[in-house]
Each structure stands twice: as structure tokens, then as C-alpha cells.
Short mmCIF file of C-alpha atoms in Angstrom, two decimals:
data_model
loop_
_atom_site.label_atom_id
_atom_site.label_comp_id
_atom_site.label_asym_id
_atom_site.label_seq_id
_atom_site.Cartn_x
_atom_site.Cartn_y
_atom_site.Cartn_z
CA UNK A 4 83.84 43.71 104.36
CA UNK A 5 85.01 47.06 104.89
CA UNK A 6 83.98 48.63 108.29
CA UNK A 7 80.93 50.32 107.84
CA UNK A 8 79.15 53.47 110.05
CA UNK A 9 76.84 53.06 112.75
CA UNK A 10 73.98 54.48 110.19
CA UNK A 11 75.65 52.48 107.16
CA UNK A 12 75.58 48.93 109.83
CA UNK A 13 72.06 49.83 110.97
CA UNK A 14 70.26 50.06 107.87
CA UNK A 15 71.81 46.98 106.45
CA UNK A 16 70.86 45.24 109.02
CA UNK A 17 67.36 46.17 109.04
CA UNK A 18 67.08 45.43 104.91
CA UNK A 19 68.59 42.12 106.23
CA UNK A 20 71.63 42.64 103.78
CA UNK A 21 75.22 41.89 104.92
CA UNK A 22 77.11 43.81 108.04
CA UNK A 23 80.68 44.52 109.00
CA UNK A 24 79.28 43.00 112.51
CA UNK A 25 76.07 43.32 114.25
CA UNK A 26 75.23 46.37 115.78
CA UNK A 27 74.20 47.04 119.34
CA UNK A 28 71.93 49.89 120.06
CA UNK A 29 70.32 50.44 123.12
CA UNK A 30 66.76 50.89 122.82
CA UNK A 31 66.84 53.26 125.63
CA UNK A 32 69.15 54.28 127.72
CA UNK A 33 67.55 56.27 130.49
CA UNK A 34 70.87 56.15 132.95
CA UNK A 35 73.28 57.67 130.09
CA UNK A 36 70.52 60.66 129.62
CA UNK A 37 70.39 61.36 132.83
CA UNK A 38 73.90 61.71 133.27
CA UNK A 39 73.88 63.67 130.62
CA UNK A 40 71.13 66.01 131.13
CA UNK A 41 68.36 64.43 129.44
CA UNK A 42 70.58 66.00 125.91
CA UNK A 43 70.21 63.71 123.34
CA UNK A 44 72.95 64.73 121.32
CA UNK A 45 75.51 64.32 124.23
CA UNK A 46 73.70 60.74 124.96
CA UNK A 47 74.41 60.00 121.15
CA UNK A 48 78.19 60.96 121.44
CA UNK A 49 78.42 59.51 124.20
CA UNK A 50 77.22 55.94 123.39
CA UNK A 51 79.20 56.42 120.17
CA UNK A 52 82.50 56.73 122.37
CA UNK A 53 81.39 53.58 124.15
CA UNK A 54 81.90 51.57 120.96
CA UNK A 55 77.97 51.67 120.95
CA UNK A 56 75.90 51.80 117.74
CA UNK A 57 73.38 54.84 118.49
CA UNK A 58 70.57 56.55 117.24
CA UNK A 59 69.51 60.56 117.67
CA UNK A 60 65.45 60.64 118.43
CA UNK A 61 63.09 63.24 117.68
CA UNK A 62 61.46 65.19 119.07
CA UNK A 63 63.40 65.29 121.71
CA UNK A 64 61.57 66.84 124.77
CA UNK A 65 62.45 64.74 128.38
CA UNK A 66 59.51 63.84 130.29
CA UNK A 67 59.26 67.18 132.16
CA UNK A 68 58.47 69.13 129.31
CA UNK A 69 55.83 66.80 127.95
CA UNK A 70 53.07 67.44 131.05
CA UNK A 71 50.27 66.29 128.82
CA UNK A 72 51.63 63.23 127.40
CA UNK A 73 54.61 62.05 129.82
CA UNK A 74 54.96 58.48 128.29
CA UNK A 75 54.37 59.23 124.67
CA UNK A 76 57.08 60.75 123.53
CA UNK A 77 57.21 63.10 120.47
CA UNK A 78 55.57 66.26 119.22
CA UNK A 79 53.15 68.16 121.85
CA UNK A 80 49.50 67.63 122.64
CA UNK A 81 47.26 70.37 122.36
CA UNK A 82 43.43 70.67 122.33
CA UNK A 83 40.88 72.63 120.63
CA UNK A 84 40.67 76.15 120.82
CA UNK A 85 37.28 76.09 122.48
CA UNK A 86 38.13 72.95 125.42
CA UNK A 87 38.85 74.67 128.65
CA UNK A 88 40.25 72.45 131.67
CA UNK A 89 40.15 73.19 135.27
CA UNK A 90 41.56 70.56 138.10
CA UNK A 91 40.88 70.60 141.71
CA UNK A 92 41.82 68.01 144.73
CA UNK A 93 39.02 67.13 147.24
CA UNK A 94 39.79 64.48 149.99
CA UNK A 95 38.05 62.08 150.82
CA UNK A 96 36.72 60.95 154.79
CA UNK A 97 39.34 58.09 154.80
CA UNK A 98 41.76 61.37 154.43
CA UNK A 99 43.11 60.37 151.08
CA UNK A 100 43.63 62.62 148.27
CA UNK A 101 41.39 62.53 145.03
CA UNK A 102 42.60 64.82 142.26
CA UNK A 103 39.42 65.47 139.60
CA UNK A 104 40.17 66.81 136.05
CA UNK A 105 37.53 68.10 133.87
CA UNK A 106 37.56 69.14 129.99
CA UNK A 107 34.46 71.28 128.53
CA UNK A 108 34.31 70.78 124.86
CA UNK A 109 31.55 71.95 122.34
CA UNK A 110 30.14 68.22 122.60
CA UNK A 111 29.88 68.08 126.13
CA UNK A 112 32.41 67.31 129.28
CA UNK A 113 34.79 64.70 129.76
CA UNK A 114 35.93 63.87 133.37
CA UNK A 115 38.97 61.81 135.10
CA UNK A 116 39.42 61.20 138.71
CA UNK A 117 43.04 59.52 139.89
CA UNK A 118 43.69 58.29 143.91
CA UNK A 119 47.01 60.16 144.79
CA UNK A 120 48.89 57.32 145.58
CA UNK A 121 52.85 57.86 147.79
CA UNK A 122 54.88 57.61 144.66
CA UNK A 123 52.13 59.42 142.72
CA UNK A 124 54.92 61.76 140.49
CA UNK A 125 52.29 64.46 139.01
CA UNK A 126 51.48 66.85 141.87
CA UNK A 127 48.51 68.22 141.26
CA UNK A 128 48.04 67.59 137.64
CA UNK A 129 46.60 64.50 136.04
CA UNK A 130 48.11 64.40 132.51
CA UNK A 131 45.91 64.13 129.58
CA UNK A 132 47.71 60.34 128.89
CA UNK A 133 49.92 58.75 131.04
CA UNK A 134 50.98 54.99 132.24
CA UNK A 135 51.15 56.17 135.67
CA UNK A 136 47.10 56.71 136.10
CA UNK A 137 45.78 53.79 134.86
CA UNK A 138 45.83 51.92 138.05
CA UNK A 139 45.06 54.95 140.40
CA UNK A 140 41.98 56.08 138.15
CA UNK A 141 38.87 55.81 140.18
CA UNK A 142 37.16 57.25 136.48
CA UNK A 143 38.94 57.21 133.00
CA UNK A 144 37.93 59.85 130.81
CA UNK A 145 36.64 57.86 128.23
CA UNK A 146 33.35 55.58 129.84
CA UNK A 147 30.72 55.14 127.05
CA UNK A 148 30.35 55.79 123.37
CA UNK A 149 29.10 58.97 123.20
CA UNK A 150 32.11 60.55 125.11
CA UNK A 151 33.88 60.12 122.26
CA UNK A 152 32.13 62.93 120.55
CA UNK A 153 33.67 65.29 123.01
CA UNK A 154 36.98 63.49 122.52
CA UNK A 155 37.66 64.56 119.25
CA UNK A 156 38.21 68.02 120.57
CA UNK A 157 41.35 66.65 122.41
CA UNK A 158 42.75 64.92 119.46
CA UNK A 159 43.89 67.86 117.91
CA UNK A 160 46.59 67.49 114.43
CA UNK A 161 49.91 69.14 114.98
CA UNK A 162 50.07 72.95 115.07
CA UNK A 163 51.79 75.02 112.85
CA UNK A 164 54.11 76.52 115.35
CA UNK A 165 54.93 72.94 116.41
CA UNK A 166 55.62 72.02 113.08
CA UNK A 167 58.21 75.16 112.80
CA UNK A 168 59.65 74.22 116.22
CA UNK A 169 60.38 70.63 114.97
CA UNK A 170 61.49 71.71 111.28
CA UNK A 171 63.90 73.72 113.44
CA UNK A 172 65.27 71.05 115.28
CA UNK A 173 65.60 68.34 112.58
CA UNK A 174 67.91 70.83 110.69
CA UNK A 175 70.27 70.31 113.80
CA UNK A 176 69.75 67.01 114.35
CA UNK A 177 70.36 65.82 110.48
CA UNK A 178 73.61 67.68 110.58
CA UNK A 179 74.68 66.00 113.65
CA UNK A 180 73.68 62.73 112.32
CA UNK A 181 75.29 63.36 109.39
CA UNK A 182 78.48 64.42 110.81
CA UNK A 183 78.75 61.38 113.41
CA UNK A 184 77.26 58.66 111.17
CA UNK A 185 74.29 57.55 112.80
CA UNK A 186 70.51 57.51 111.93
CA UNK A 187 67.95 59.88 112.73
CA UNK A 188 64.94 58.10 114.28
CA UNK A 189 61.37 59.79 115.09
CA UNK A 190 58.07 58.89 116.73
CA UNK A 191 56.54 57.68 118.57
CA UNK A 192 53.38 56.68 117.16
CA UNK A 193 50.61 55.05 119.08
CA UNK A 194 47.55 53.10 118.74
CA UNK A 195 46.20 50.41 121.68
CA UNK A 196 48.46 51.89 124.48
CA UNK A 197 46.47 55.26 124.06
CA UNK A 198 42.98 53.30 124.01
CA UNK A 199 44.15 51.57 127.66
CA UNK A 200 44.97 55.58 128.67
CA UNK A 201 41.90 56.79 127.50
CA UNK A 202 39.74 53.69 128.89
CA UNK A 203 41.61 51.51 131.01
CA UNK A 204 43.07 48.49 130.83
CA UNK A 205 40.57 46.44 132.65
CA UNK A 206 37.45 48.26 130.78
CA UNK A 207 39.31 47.85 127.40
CA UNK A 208 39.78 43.96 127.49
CA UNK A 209 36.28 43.35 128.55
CA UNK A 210 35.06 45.79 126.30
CA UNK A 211 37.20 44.35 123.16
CA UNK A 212 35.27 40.67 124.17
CA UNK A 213 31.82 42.76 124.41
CA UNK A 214 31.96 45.98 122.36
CA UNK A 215 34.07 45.72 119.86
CA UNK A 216 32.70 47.82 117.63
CA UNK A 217 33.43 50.67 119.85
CA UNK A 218 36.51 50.08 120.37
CA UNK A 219 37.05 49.85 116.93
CA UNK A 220 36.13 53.02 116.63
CA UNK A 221 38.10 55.08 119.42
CA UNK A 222 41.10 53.13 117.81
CA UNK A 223 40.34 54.76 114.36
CA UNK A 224 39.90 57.99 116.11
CA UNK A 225 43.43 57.42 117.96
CA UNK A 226 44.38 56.19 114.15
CA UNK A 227 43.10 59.15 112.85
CA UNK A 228 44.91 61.61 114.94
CA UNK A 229 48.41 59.64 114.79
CA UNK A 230 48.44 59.90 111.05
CA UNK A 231 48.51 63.40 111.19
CA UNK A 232 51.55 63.74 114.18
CA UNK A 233 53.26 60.54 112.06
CA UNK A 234 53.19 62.54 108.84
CA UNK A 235 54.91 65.96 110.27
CA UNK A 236 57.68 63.72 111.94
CA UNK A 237 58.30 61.36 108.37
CA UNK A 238 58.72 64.94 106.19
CA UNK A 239 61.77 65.55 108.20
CA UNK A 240 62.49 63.28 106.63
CA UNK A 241 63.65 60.54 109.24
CA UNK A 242 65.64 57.12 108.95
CA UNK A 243 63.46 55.29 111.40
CA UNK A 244 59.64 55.53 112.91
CA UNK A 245 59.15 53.87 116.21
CA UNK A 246 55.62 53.00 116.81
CA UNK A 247 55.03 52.08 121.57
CA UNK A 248 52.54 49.01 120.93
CA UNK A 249 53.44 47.70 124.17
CA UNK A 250 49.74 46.88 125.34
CA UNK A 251 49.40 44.78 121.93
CA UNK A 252 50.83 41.69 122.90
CA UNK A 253 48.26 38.56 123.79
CA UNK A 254 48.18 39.34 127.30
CA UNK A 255 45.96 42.56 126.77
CA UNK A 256 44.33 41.57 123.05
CA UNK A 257 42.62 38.47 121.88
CA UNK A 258 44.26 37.65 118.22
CA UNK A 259 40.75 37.63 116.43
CA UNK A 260 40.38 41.17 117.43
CA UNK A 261 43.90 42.30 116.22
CA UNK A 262 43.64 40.48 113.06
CA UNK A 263 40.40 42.08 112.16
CA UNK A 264 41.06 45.88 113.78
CA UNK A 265 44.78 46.75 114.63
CA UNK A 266 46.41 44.97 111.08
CA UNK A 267 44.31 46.63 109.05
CA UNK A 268 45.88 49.88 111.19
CA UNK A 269 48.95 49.12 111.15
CA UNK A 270 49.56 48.05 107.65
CA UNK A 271 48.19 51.74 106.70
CA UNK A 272 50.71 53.15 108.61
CA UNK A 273 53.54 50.84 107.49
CA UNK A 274 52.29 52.17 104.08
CA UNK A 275 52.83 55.82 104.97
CA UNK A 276 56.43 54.93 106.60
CA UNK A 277 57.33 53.41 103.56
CA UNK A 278 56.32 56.76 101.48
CA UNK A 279 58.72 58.29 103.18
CA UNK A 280 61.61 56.12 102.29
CA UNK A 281 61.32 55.11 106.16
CA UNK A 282 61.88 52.33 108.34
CA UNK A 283 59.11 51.26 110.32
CA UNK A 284 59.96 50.27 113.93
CA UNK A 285 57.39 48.13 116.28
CA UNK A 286 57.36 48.20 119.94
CA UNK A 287 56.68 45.70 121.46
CA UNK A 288 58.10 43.35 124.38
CA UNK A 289 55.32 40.89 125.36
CA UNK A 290 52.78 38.27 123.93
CA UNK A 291 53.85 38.33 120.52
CA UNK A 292 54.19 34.45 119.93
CA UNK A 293 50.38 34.44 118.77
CA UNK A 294 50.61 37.70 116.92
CA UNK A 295 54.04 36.42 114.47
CA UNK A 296 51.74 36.04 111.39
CA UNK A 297 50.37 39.26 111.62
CA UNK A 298 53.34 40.76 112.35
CA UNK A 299 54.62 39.28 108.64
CA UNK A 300 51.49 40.20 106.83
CA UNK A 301 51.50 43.72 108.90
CA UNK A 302 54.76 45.61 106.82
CA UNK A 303 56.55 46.60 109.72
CA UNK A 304 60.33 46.41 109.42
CA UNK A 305 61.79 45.69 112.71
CA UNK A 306 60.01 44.61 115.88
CA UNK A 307 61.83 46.19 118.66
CA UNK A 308 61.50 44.56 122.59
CA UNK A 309 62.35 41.32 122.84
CA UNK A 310 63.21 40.17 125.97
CA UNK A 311 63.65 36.40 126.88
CA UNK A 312 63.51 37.14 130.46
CA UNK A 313 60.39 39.48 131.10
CA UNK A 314 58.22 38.77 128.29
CA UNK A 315 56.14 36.21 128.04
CA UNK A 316 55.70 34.01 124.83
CA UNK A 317 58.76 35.68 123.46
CA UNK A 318 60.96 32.42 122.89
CA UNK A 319 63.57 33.54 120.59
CA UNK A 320 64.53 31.23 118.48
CA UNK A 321 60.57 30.63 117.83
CA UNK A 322 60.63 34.25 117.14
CA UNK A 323 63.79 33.85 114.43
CA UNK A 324 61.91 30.86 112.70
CA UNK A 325 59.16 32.22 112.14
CA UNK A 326 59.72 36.09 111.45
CA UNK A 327 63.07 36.50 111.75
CA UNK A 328 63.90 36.35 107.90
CA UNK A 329 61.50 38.80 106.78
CA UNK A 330 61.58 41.29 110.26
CA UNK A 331 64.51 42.61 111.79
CA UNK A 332 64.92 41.54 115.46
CA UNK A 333 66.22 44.32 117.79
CA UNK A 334 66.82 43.35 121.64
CA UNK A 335 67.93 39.55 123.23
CA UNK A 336 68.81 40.82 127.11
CA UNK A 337 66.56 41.79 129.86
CA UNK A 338 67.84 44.94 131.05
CA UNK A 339 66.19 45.34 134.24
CA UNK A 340 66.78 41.62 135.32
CA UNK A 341 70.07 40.35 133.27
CA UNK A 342 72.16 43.89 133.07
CA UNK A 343 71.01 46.00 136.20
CA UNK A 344 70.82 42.82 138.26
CA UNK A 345 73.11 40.06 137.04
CA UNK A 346 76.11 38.70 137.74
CA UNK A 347 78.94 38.88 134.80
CA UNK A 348 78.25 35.06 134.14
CA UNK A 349 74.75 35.87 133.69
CA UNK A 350 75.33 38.77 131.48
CA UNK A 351 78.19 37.34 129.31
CA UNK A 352 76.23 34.03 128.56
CA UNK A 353 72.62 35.95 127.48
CA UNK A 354 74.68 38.25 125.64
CA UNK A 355 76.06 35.26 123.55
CA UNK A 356 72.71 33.18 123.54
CA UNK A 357 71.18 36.43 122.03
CA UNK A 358 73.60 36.61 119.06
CA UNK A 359 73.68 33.09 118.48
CA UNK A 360 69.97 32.68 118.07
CA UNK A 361 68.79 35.78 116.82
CA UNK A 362 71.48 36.84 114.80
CA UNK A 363 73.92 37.38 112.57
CA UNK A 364 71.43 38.76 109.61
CA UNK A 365 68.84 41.02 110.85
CA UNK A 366 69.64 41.18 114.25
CA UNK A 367 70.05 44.90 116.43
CA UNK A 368 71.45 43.76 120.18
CA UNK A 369 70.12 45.77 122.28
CA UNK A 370 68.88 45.36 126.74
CA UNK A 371 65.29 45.05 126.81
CA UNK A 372 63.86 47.66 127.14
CA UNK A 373 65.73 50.32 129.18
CA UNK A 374 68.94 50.33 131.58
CA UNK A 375 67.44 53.18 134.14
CA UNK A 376 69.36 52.33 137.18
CA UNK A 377 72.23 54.19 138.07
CA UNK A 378 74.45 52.46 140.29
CA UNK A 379 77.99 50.37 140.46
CA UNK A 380 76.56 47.39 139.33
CA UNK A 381 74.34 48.54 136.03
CA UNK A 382 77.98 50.13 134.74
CA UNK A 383 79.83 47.69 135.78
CA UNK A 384 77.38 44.92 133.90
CA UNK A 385 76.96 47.75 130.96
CA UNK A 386 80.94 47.70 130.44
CA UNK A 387 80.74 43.19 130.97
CA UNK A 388 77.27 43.56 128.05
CA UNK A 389 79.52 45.63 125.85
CA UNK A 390 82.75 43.77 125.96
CA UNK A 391 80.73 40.39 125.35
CA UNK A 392 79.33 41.88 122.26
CA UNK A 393 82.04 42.83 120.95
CA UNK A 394 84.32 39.29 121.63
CA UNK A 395 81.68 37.38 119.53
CA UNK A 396 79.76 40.31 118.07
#
């Protein structure tokens, strides 16, 4: 076969048709970014001269410009015009620090109070969403049923000056894409991970055994208000839709519950990928053993995050029987155990085991699920990862 693009290799791969070689795109990349200023089109060229496969996301906005929503990245957050918010830090007589957030709405309040904890990375802010608060939260802002009346004034569709902004940078984007040969992937769309922000992820597994029919329906809220952020990012249009599910594996939902709620959610949005002319791209790194069937009957195209190391029930070649005709598999290394920490044996050999079972058809290599330390060793492993791939790619 003749050699094909990164975007050309990519694609085919995902349809599960025939490849000069399989690619190897790094789901994330956080070292490279930072190195290069958190630019995304400087990380792209630069994993292109690598010998990398790459992808350009969007939006693009680092962490620091997404206060609100830190760990969901893609298009801003905003509330409704009539929700004011006011903060304050009191401490407490053991002379620790309690930061308190409070939203008025038109249906009431909604309240959130987080511990400051020594690495706590916010300041004084508690963002409206964030990994980071779930275990610090002494209240999540979501308790009962009837907050969720005040929280539809916080799930707010996309703006119209947003929508400008990103219109604005696709155009650049798609002609850098189309210039360098790689695709143009968008996102991130959300579902349970916001529910465990919003609730917590204690309250939210009880309450999914207990309540389920509220949580059914703060998940077609959350459903509700993704639709509207997925369908500004698909009219870019874009070549792939990543969807962060990574508090949807088995260790954080009972099956019974995801069969009868989340499929029903994500197969709607697989739908409206798939009007787009769209790939549709599922995260997800752990417990996914007893969620295979789903993920067959669910449309998604590739399930992205799977790490033989870290995640648990993620046997791989289990995962290829079952799925991996029908689902592109994207992943096969631990990043933070086999590449940042490894020695070259240890890299070189899960490198190969990854190829060999997951691959050849249908098959993205890729560290599981970031390389974020930046020191002699993660390069030096990076440079082993990359030069193993491409001996027996």
C-alpha cells in the first residue's frame, strides 16, 4: 500500500479498513504542551516531526483559561443572566481553611463548600466542575432533588459570541490540518463524570442503588445541556468527537443502571456524531470488561483508554474478542507506570504485546492516558516507545 497521511492512516483505521501501518497517537501529551506553551498547533508539528501520528483539538483553551470547568475541556461555561455568585473563605477553630461558594438563581440557591487542602491548586475559587474538589467537598452543590431546579440556570447552551470565537478558530485550525495532514478532533462531551462533580462520587453510587430515578434525571439534564455544546463543536465540522466517560466504568456504575440510563444516552449522541459525518470517540480507561456489550450496541466508534496496567478489567485481548472487530481500540501502554517509569525492557516488550494483541486492524497505539512528567527518563522512554513502534509497527 502506498504510504498514506496521518489523517488518511487514522480514519482507516477507525472504519477498520486497511493501513499503510498502524498509527500511534498520543491521547495526550501534557509534557510536549508544556514545552510548547500549552499551543496546540506547535504540539501538533511537533509530534508530527517525531514520526508521531497527531491530532489538532478544539477548542483549544489550557486549563488556566477554563476557571469554571478546569477538567472539561472545550467551549466555555457560562450561567444565566440572572445567577449571581459570591465566594468567601472562613476558617475553621482547628485553623483550617474552608472556602464557601454560593449561586442565587431565580429557583433558589445552590451552595458548595471545599477543605483547602496543601496541594489545593484553585486559590480562592472553587470552580463550577472540577476533579480536584470532589474529595475536599465538605458539601457538593447538588444534595437533593429539588436543587436541580436551580441547576438549570447553570447549564446554560453555548453563547453566540462563543460560537463566533470558535467558528473563528476552526477556520485556522482546518487549514492547518489540512496543510499538515492530520485530523481535526473536538469535544469533549460529558455525561456521568459531570453527575460525580455535581454530586459526588460517594453520594452518586449510593444514590444510583437508591434513587435512581433522580439520577436519571440530573443525567438527562447534563444530557440535555451537552447536546447543545456537542452540536456547535460537530458544525465545524470536525473529524473526531471525544466524549471523558471516565467515571463509567464498573467501578463507579452497576451495569443494570447503565444499560437502562447511560445507553439510551449515549446512543443519541452517537446518532448526532454520525449526522455530522463524525467519528465518535469514548473515553474511557477502567471497568469496561462488564460494559463490552453495551459498548457494541451503544454506536460509538472508538473507545479510547485502555490501559493493561492501571485499569482494572481491561484485559486486552478479552477486549479485542469481544469488541475489537466492530470498535476501534486506541491505547495498549500505561503511561504513567510503563513510559514515565519503566525501564527500556519494560517499555519495548508492552509496546509489542500491545500491537500484537490489539492490532493490526483497528488499532490507534497510543500511552494510557497522558505522559505529564517531564524529566530524563519520560524522553528517554518516549524516544525507546517510539522506536519500538515503529520496528514492528
Amino acid at each position: 500500500m502506498q504510504k498514506l497521511n496521518s489523517k488518511e492512516r487514522m480514519l482507516r483505521t477507525i472504519s477498520h479498513q486497511d493501513a499503510d501501518h498502524v498509527p500511534c497517537c498520543f491521547m495526550s501529551f501534557t509534557a510536549l504542551r508544556n514545552r510548547h506553551g500549552n499551543n496546540m498547533l506547535a504540539l501538533c508539528q511537533a509530534e508530527l516531526e517525531m514520526g508521531l501520528d497527531s491530532m489538532l483539538f478544539v477548542p483549544s483553551a489550557p486549563r488556566p483559561q477554563r476557571p469554571e470547568h478546569p477538567d472539561l475541556r472545550g467551549l466555555p461555561i457560562h450561567f444565566h443572566p440572572d445567577v449571581t455568585s459570591t465566594q468567601h473563605c472562613q476558617t475553621d477553630a482547628d485553623g483550617s481553611d474552608v472556602l464557601h461558594r454560593k449561586y442565587k438563581t431565580p429557583a433558589g440557591e445552590l451552595n458548595v463548600k471545599v477543605r483547602i487542602s496543601e496541594d489545593w491548586h484553585h486559590g480562592q475559587h472553587i470552580p463550577f466542575i472540577d476533579d480536584f474538589q470532589i474529595p475536599r467537598a465538605e458539601k457538593n452543590l447538588i444534595t437533593q432533588e429539588s436543587d436541580l431546579e436551580a441547576l438549570q440556570y447553570l447549564l446554560v447552551k453555548p453563547m453566540e459570541e462563543d460560537k463566533a470565537c470558535f467558528h473563528k478558530e476552526v477556520t485556522k485550525a482546518r487549514a492547518f490540518t489540512d496543510e499538515k495532514g492530520v485530523v481535526l478532533a473536538g469535544g469533549w462531551g460529558v455525561g456521568m463524570d459531570m453527575a460525580n462533580w455535581l454530586y459526588g462520587m460517594q453520594n452518586l453510587m449510593i444514590a444510583i442503588m437508591e434513587r435512581p430515578e433522580f439520577v436519571s434525571r440530573l443525567l438527562h439534564m447534563i444530557h440535555a445541556w451537552n447536546k447543545e455544546r456537542m452540536k456547535t463543536v460537530l458544525a465545524a465540522p470536525v473529524d473526531l468527537f471525544f466524549r471523558r466517560s471516565w467515571y463509567e466504568g464498573s467501578e463507579f456504575i452497576v451495569p443494570e443502571f447503565y444499560r437502562k440510563v447511560v445507553l439510551p444516552i449515549i446512543k443519541a449522541e452517537a446518532d448526532l456524531v454520525h449526522e455530522h459525518g463524525t467519528k465518535f470517540c469514548y473515553i474511557c480507561t477502567s471497568g469496561t470488561a462488564a460494559m463490552l456489550d453495551f459498548y457494541k450496541a451503544s454506536g460509538i466508534d472508538v473507545l479510547v483508554g485502555i490501559d493493561p496496567v492501571q485499569g482494572a478489567q481491561t484485559d486486552m485481548a478479552g477486549i479485542k474478542q469481544a469488541i475489537g472487530r466492530k470498535i476501534c481500540l486506541w491505547g495498549g501502554v500505561s503511561g504513567a507506570i510503563t513510559v514515565e517509569l519503566g525501564t527500556e525492557d519494560e517499555v519495548r516488550a508492552a509496546v509489542r504485546k500491545a500491537i500484537e494483541v490489539l492490532g493490526p486492524r483497528g488499532h490507534i497505539l497510543s500511552p494510557i492516558d497522558n505522559i505529564t512528567v517531564d524529566a530524563l527518563q519520560t524522553w528517554k522512554n518516549v524516544d525507546i516507545f517510539i522506536d519500538e513502534w515503529k520496528r514492528c509497527r
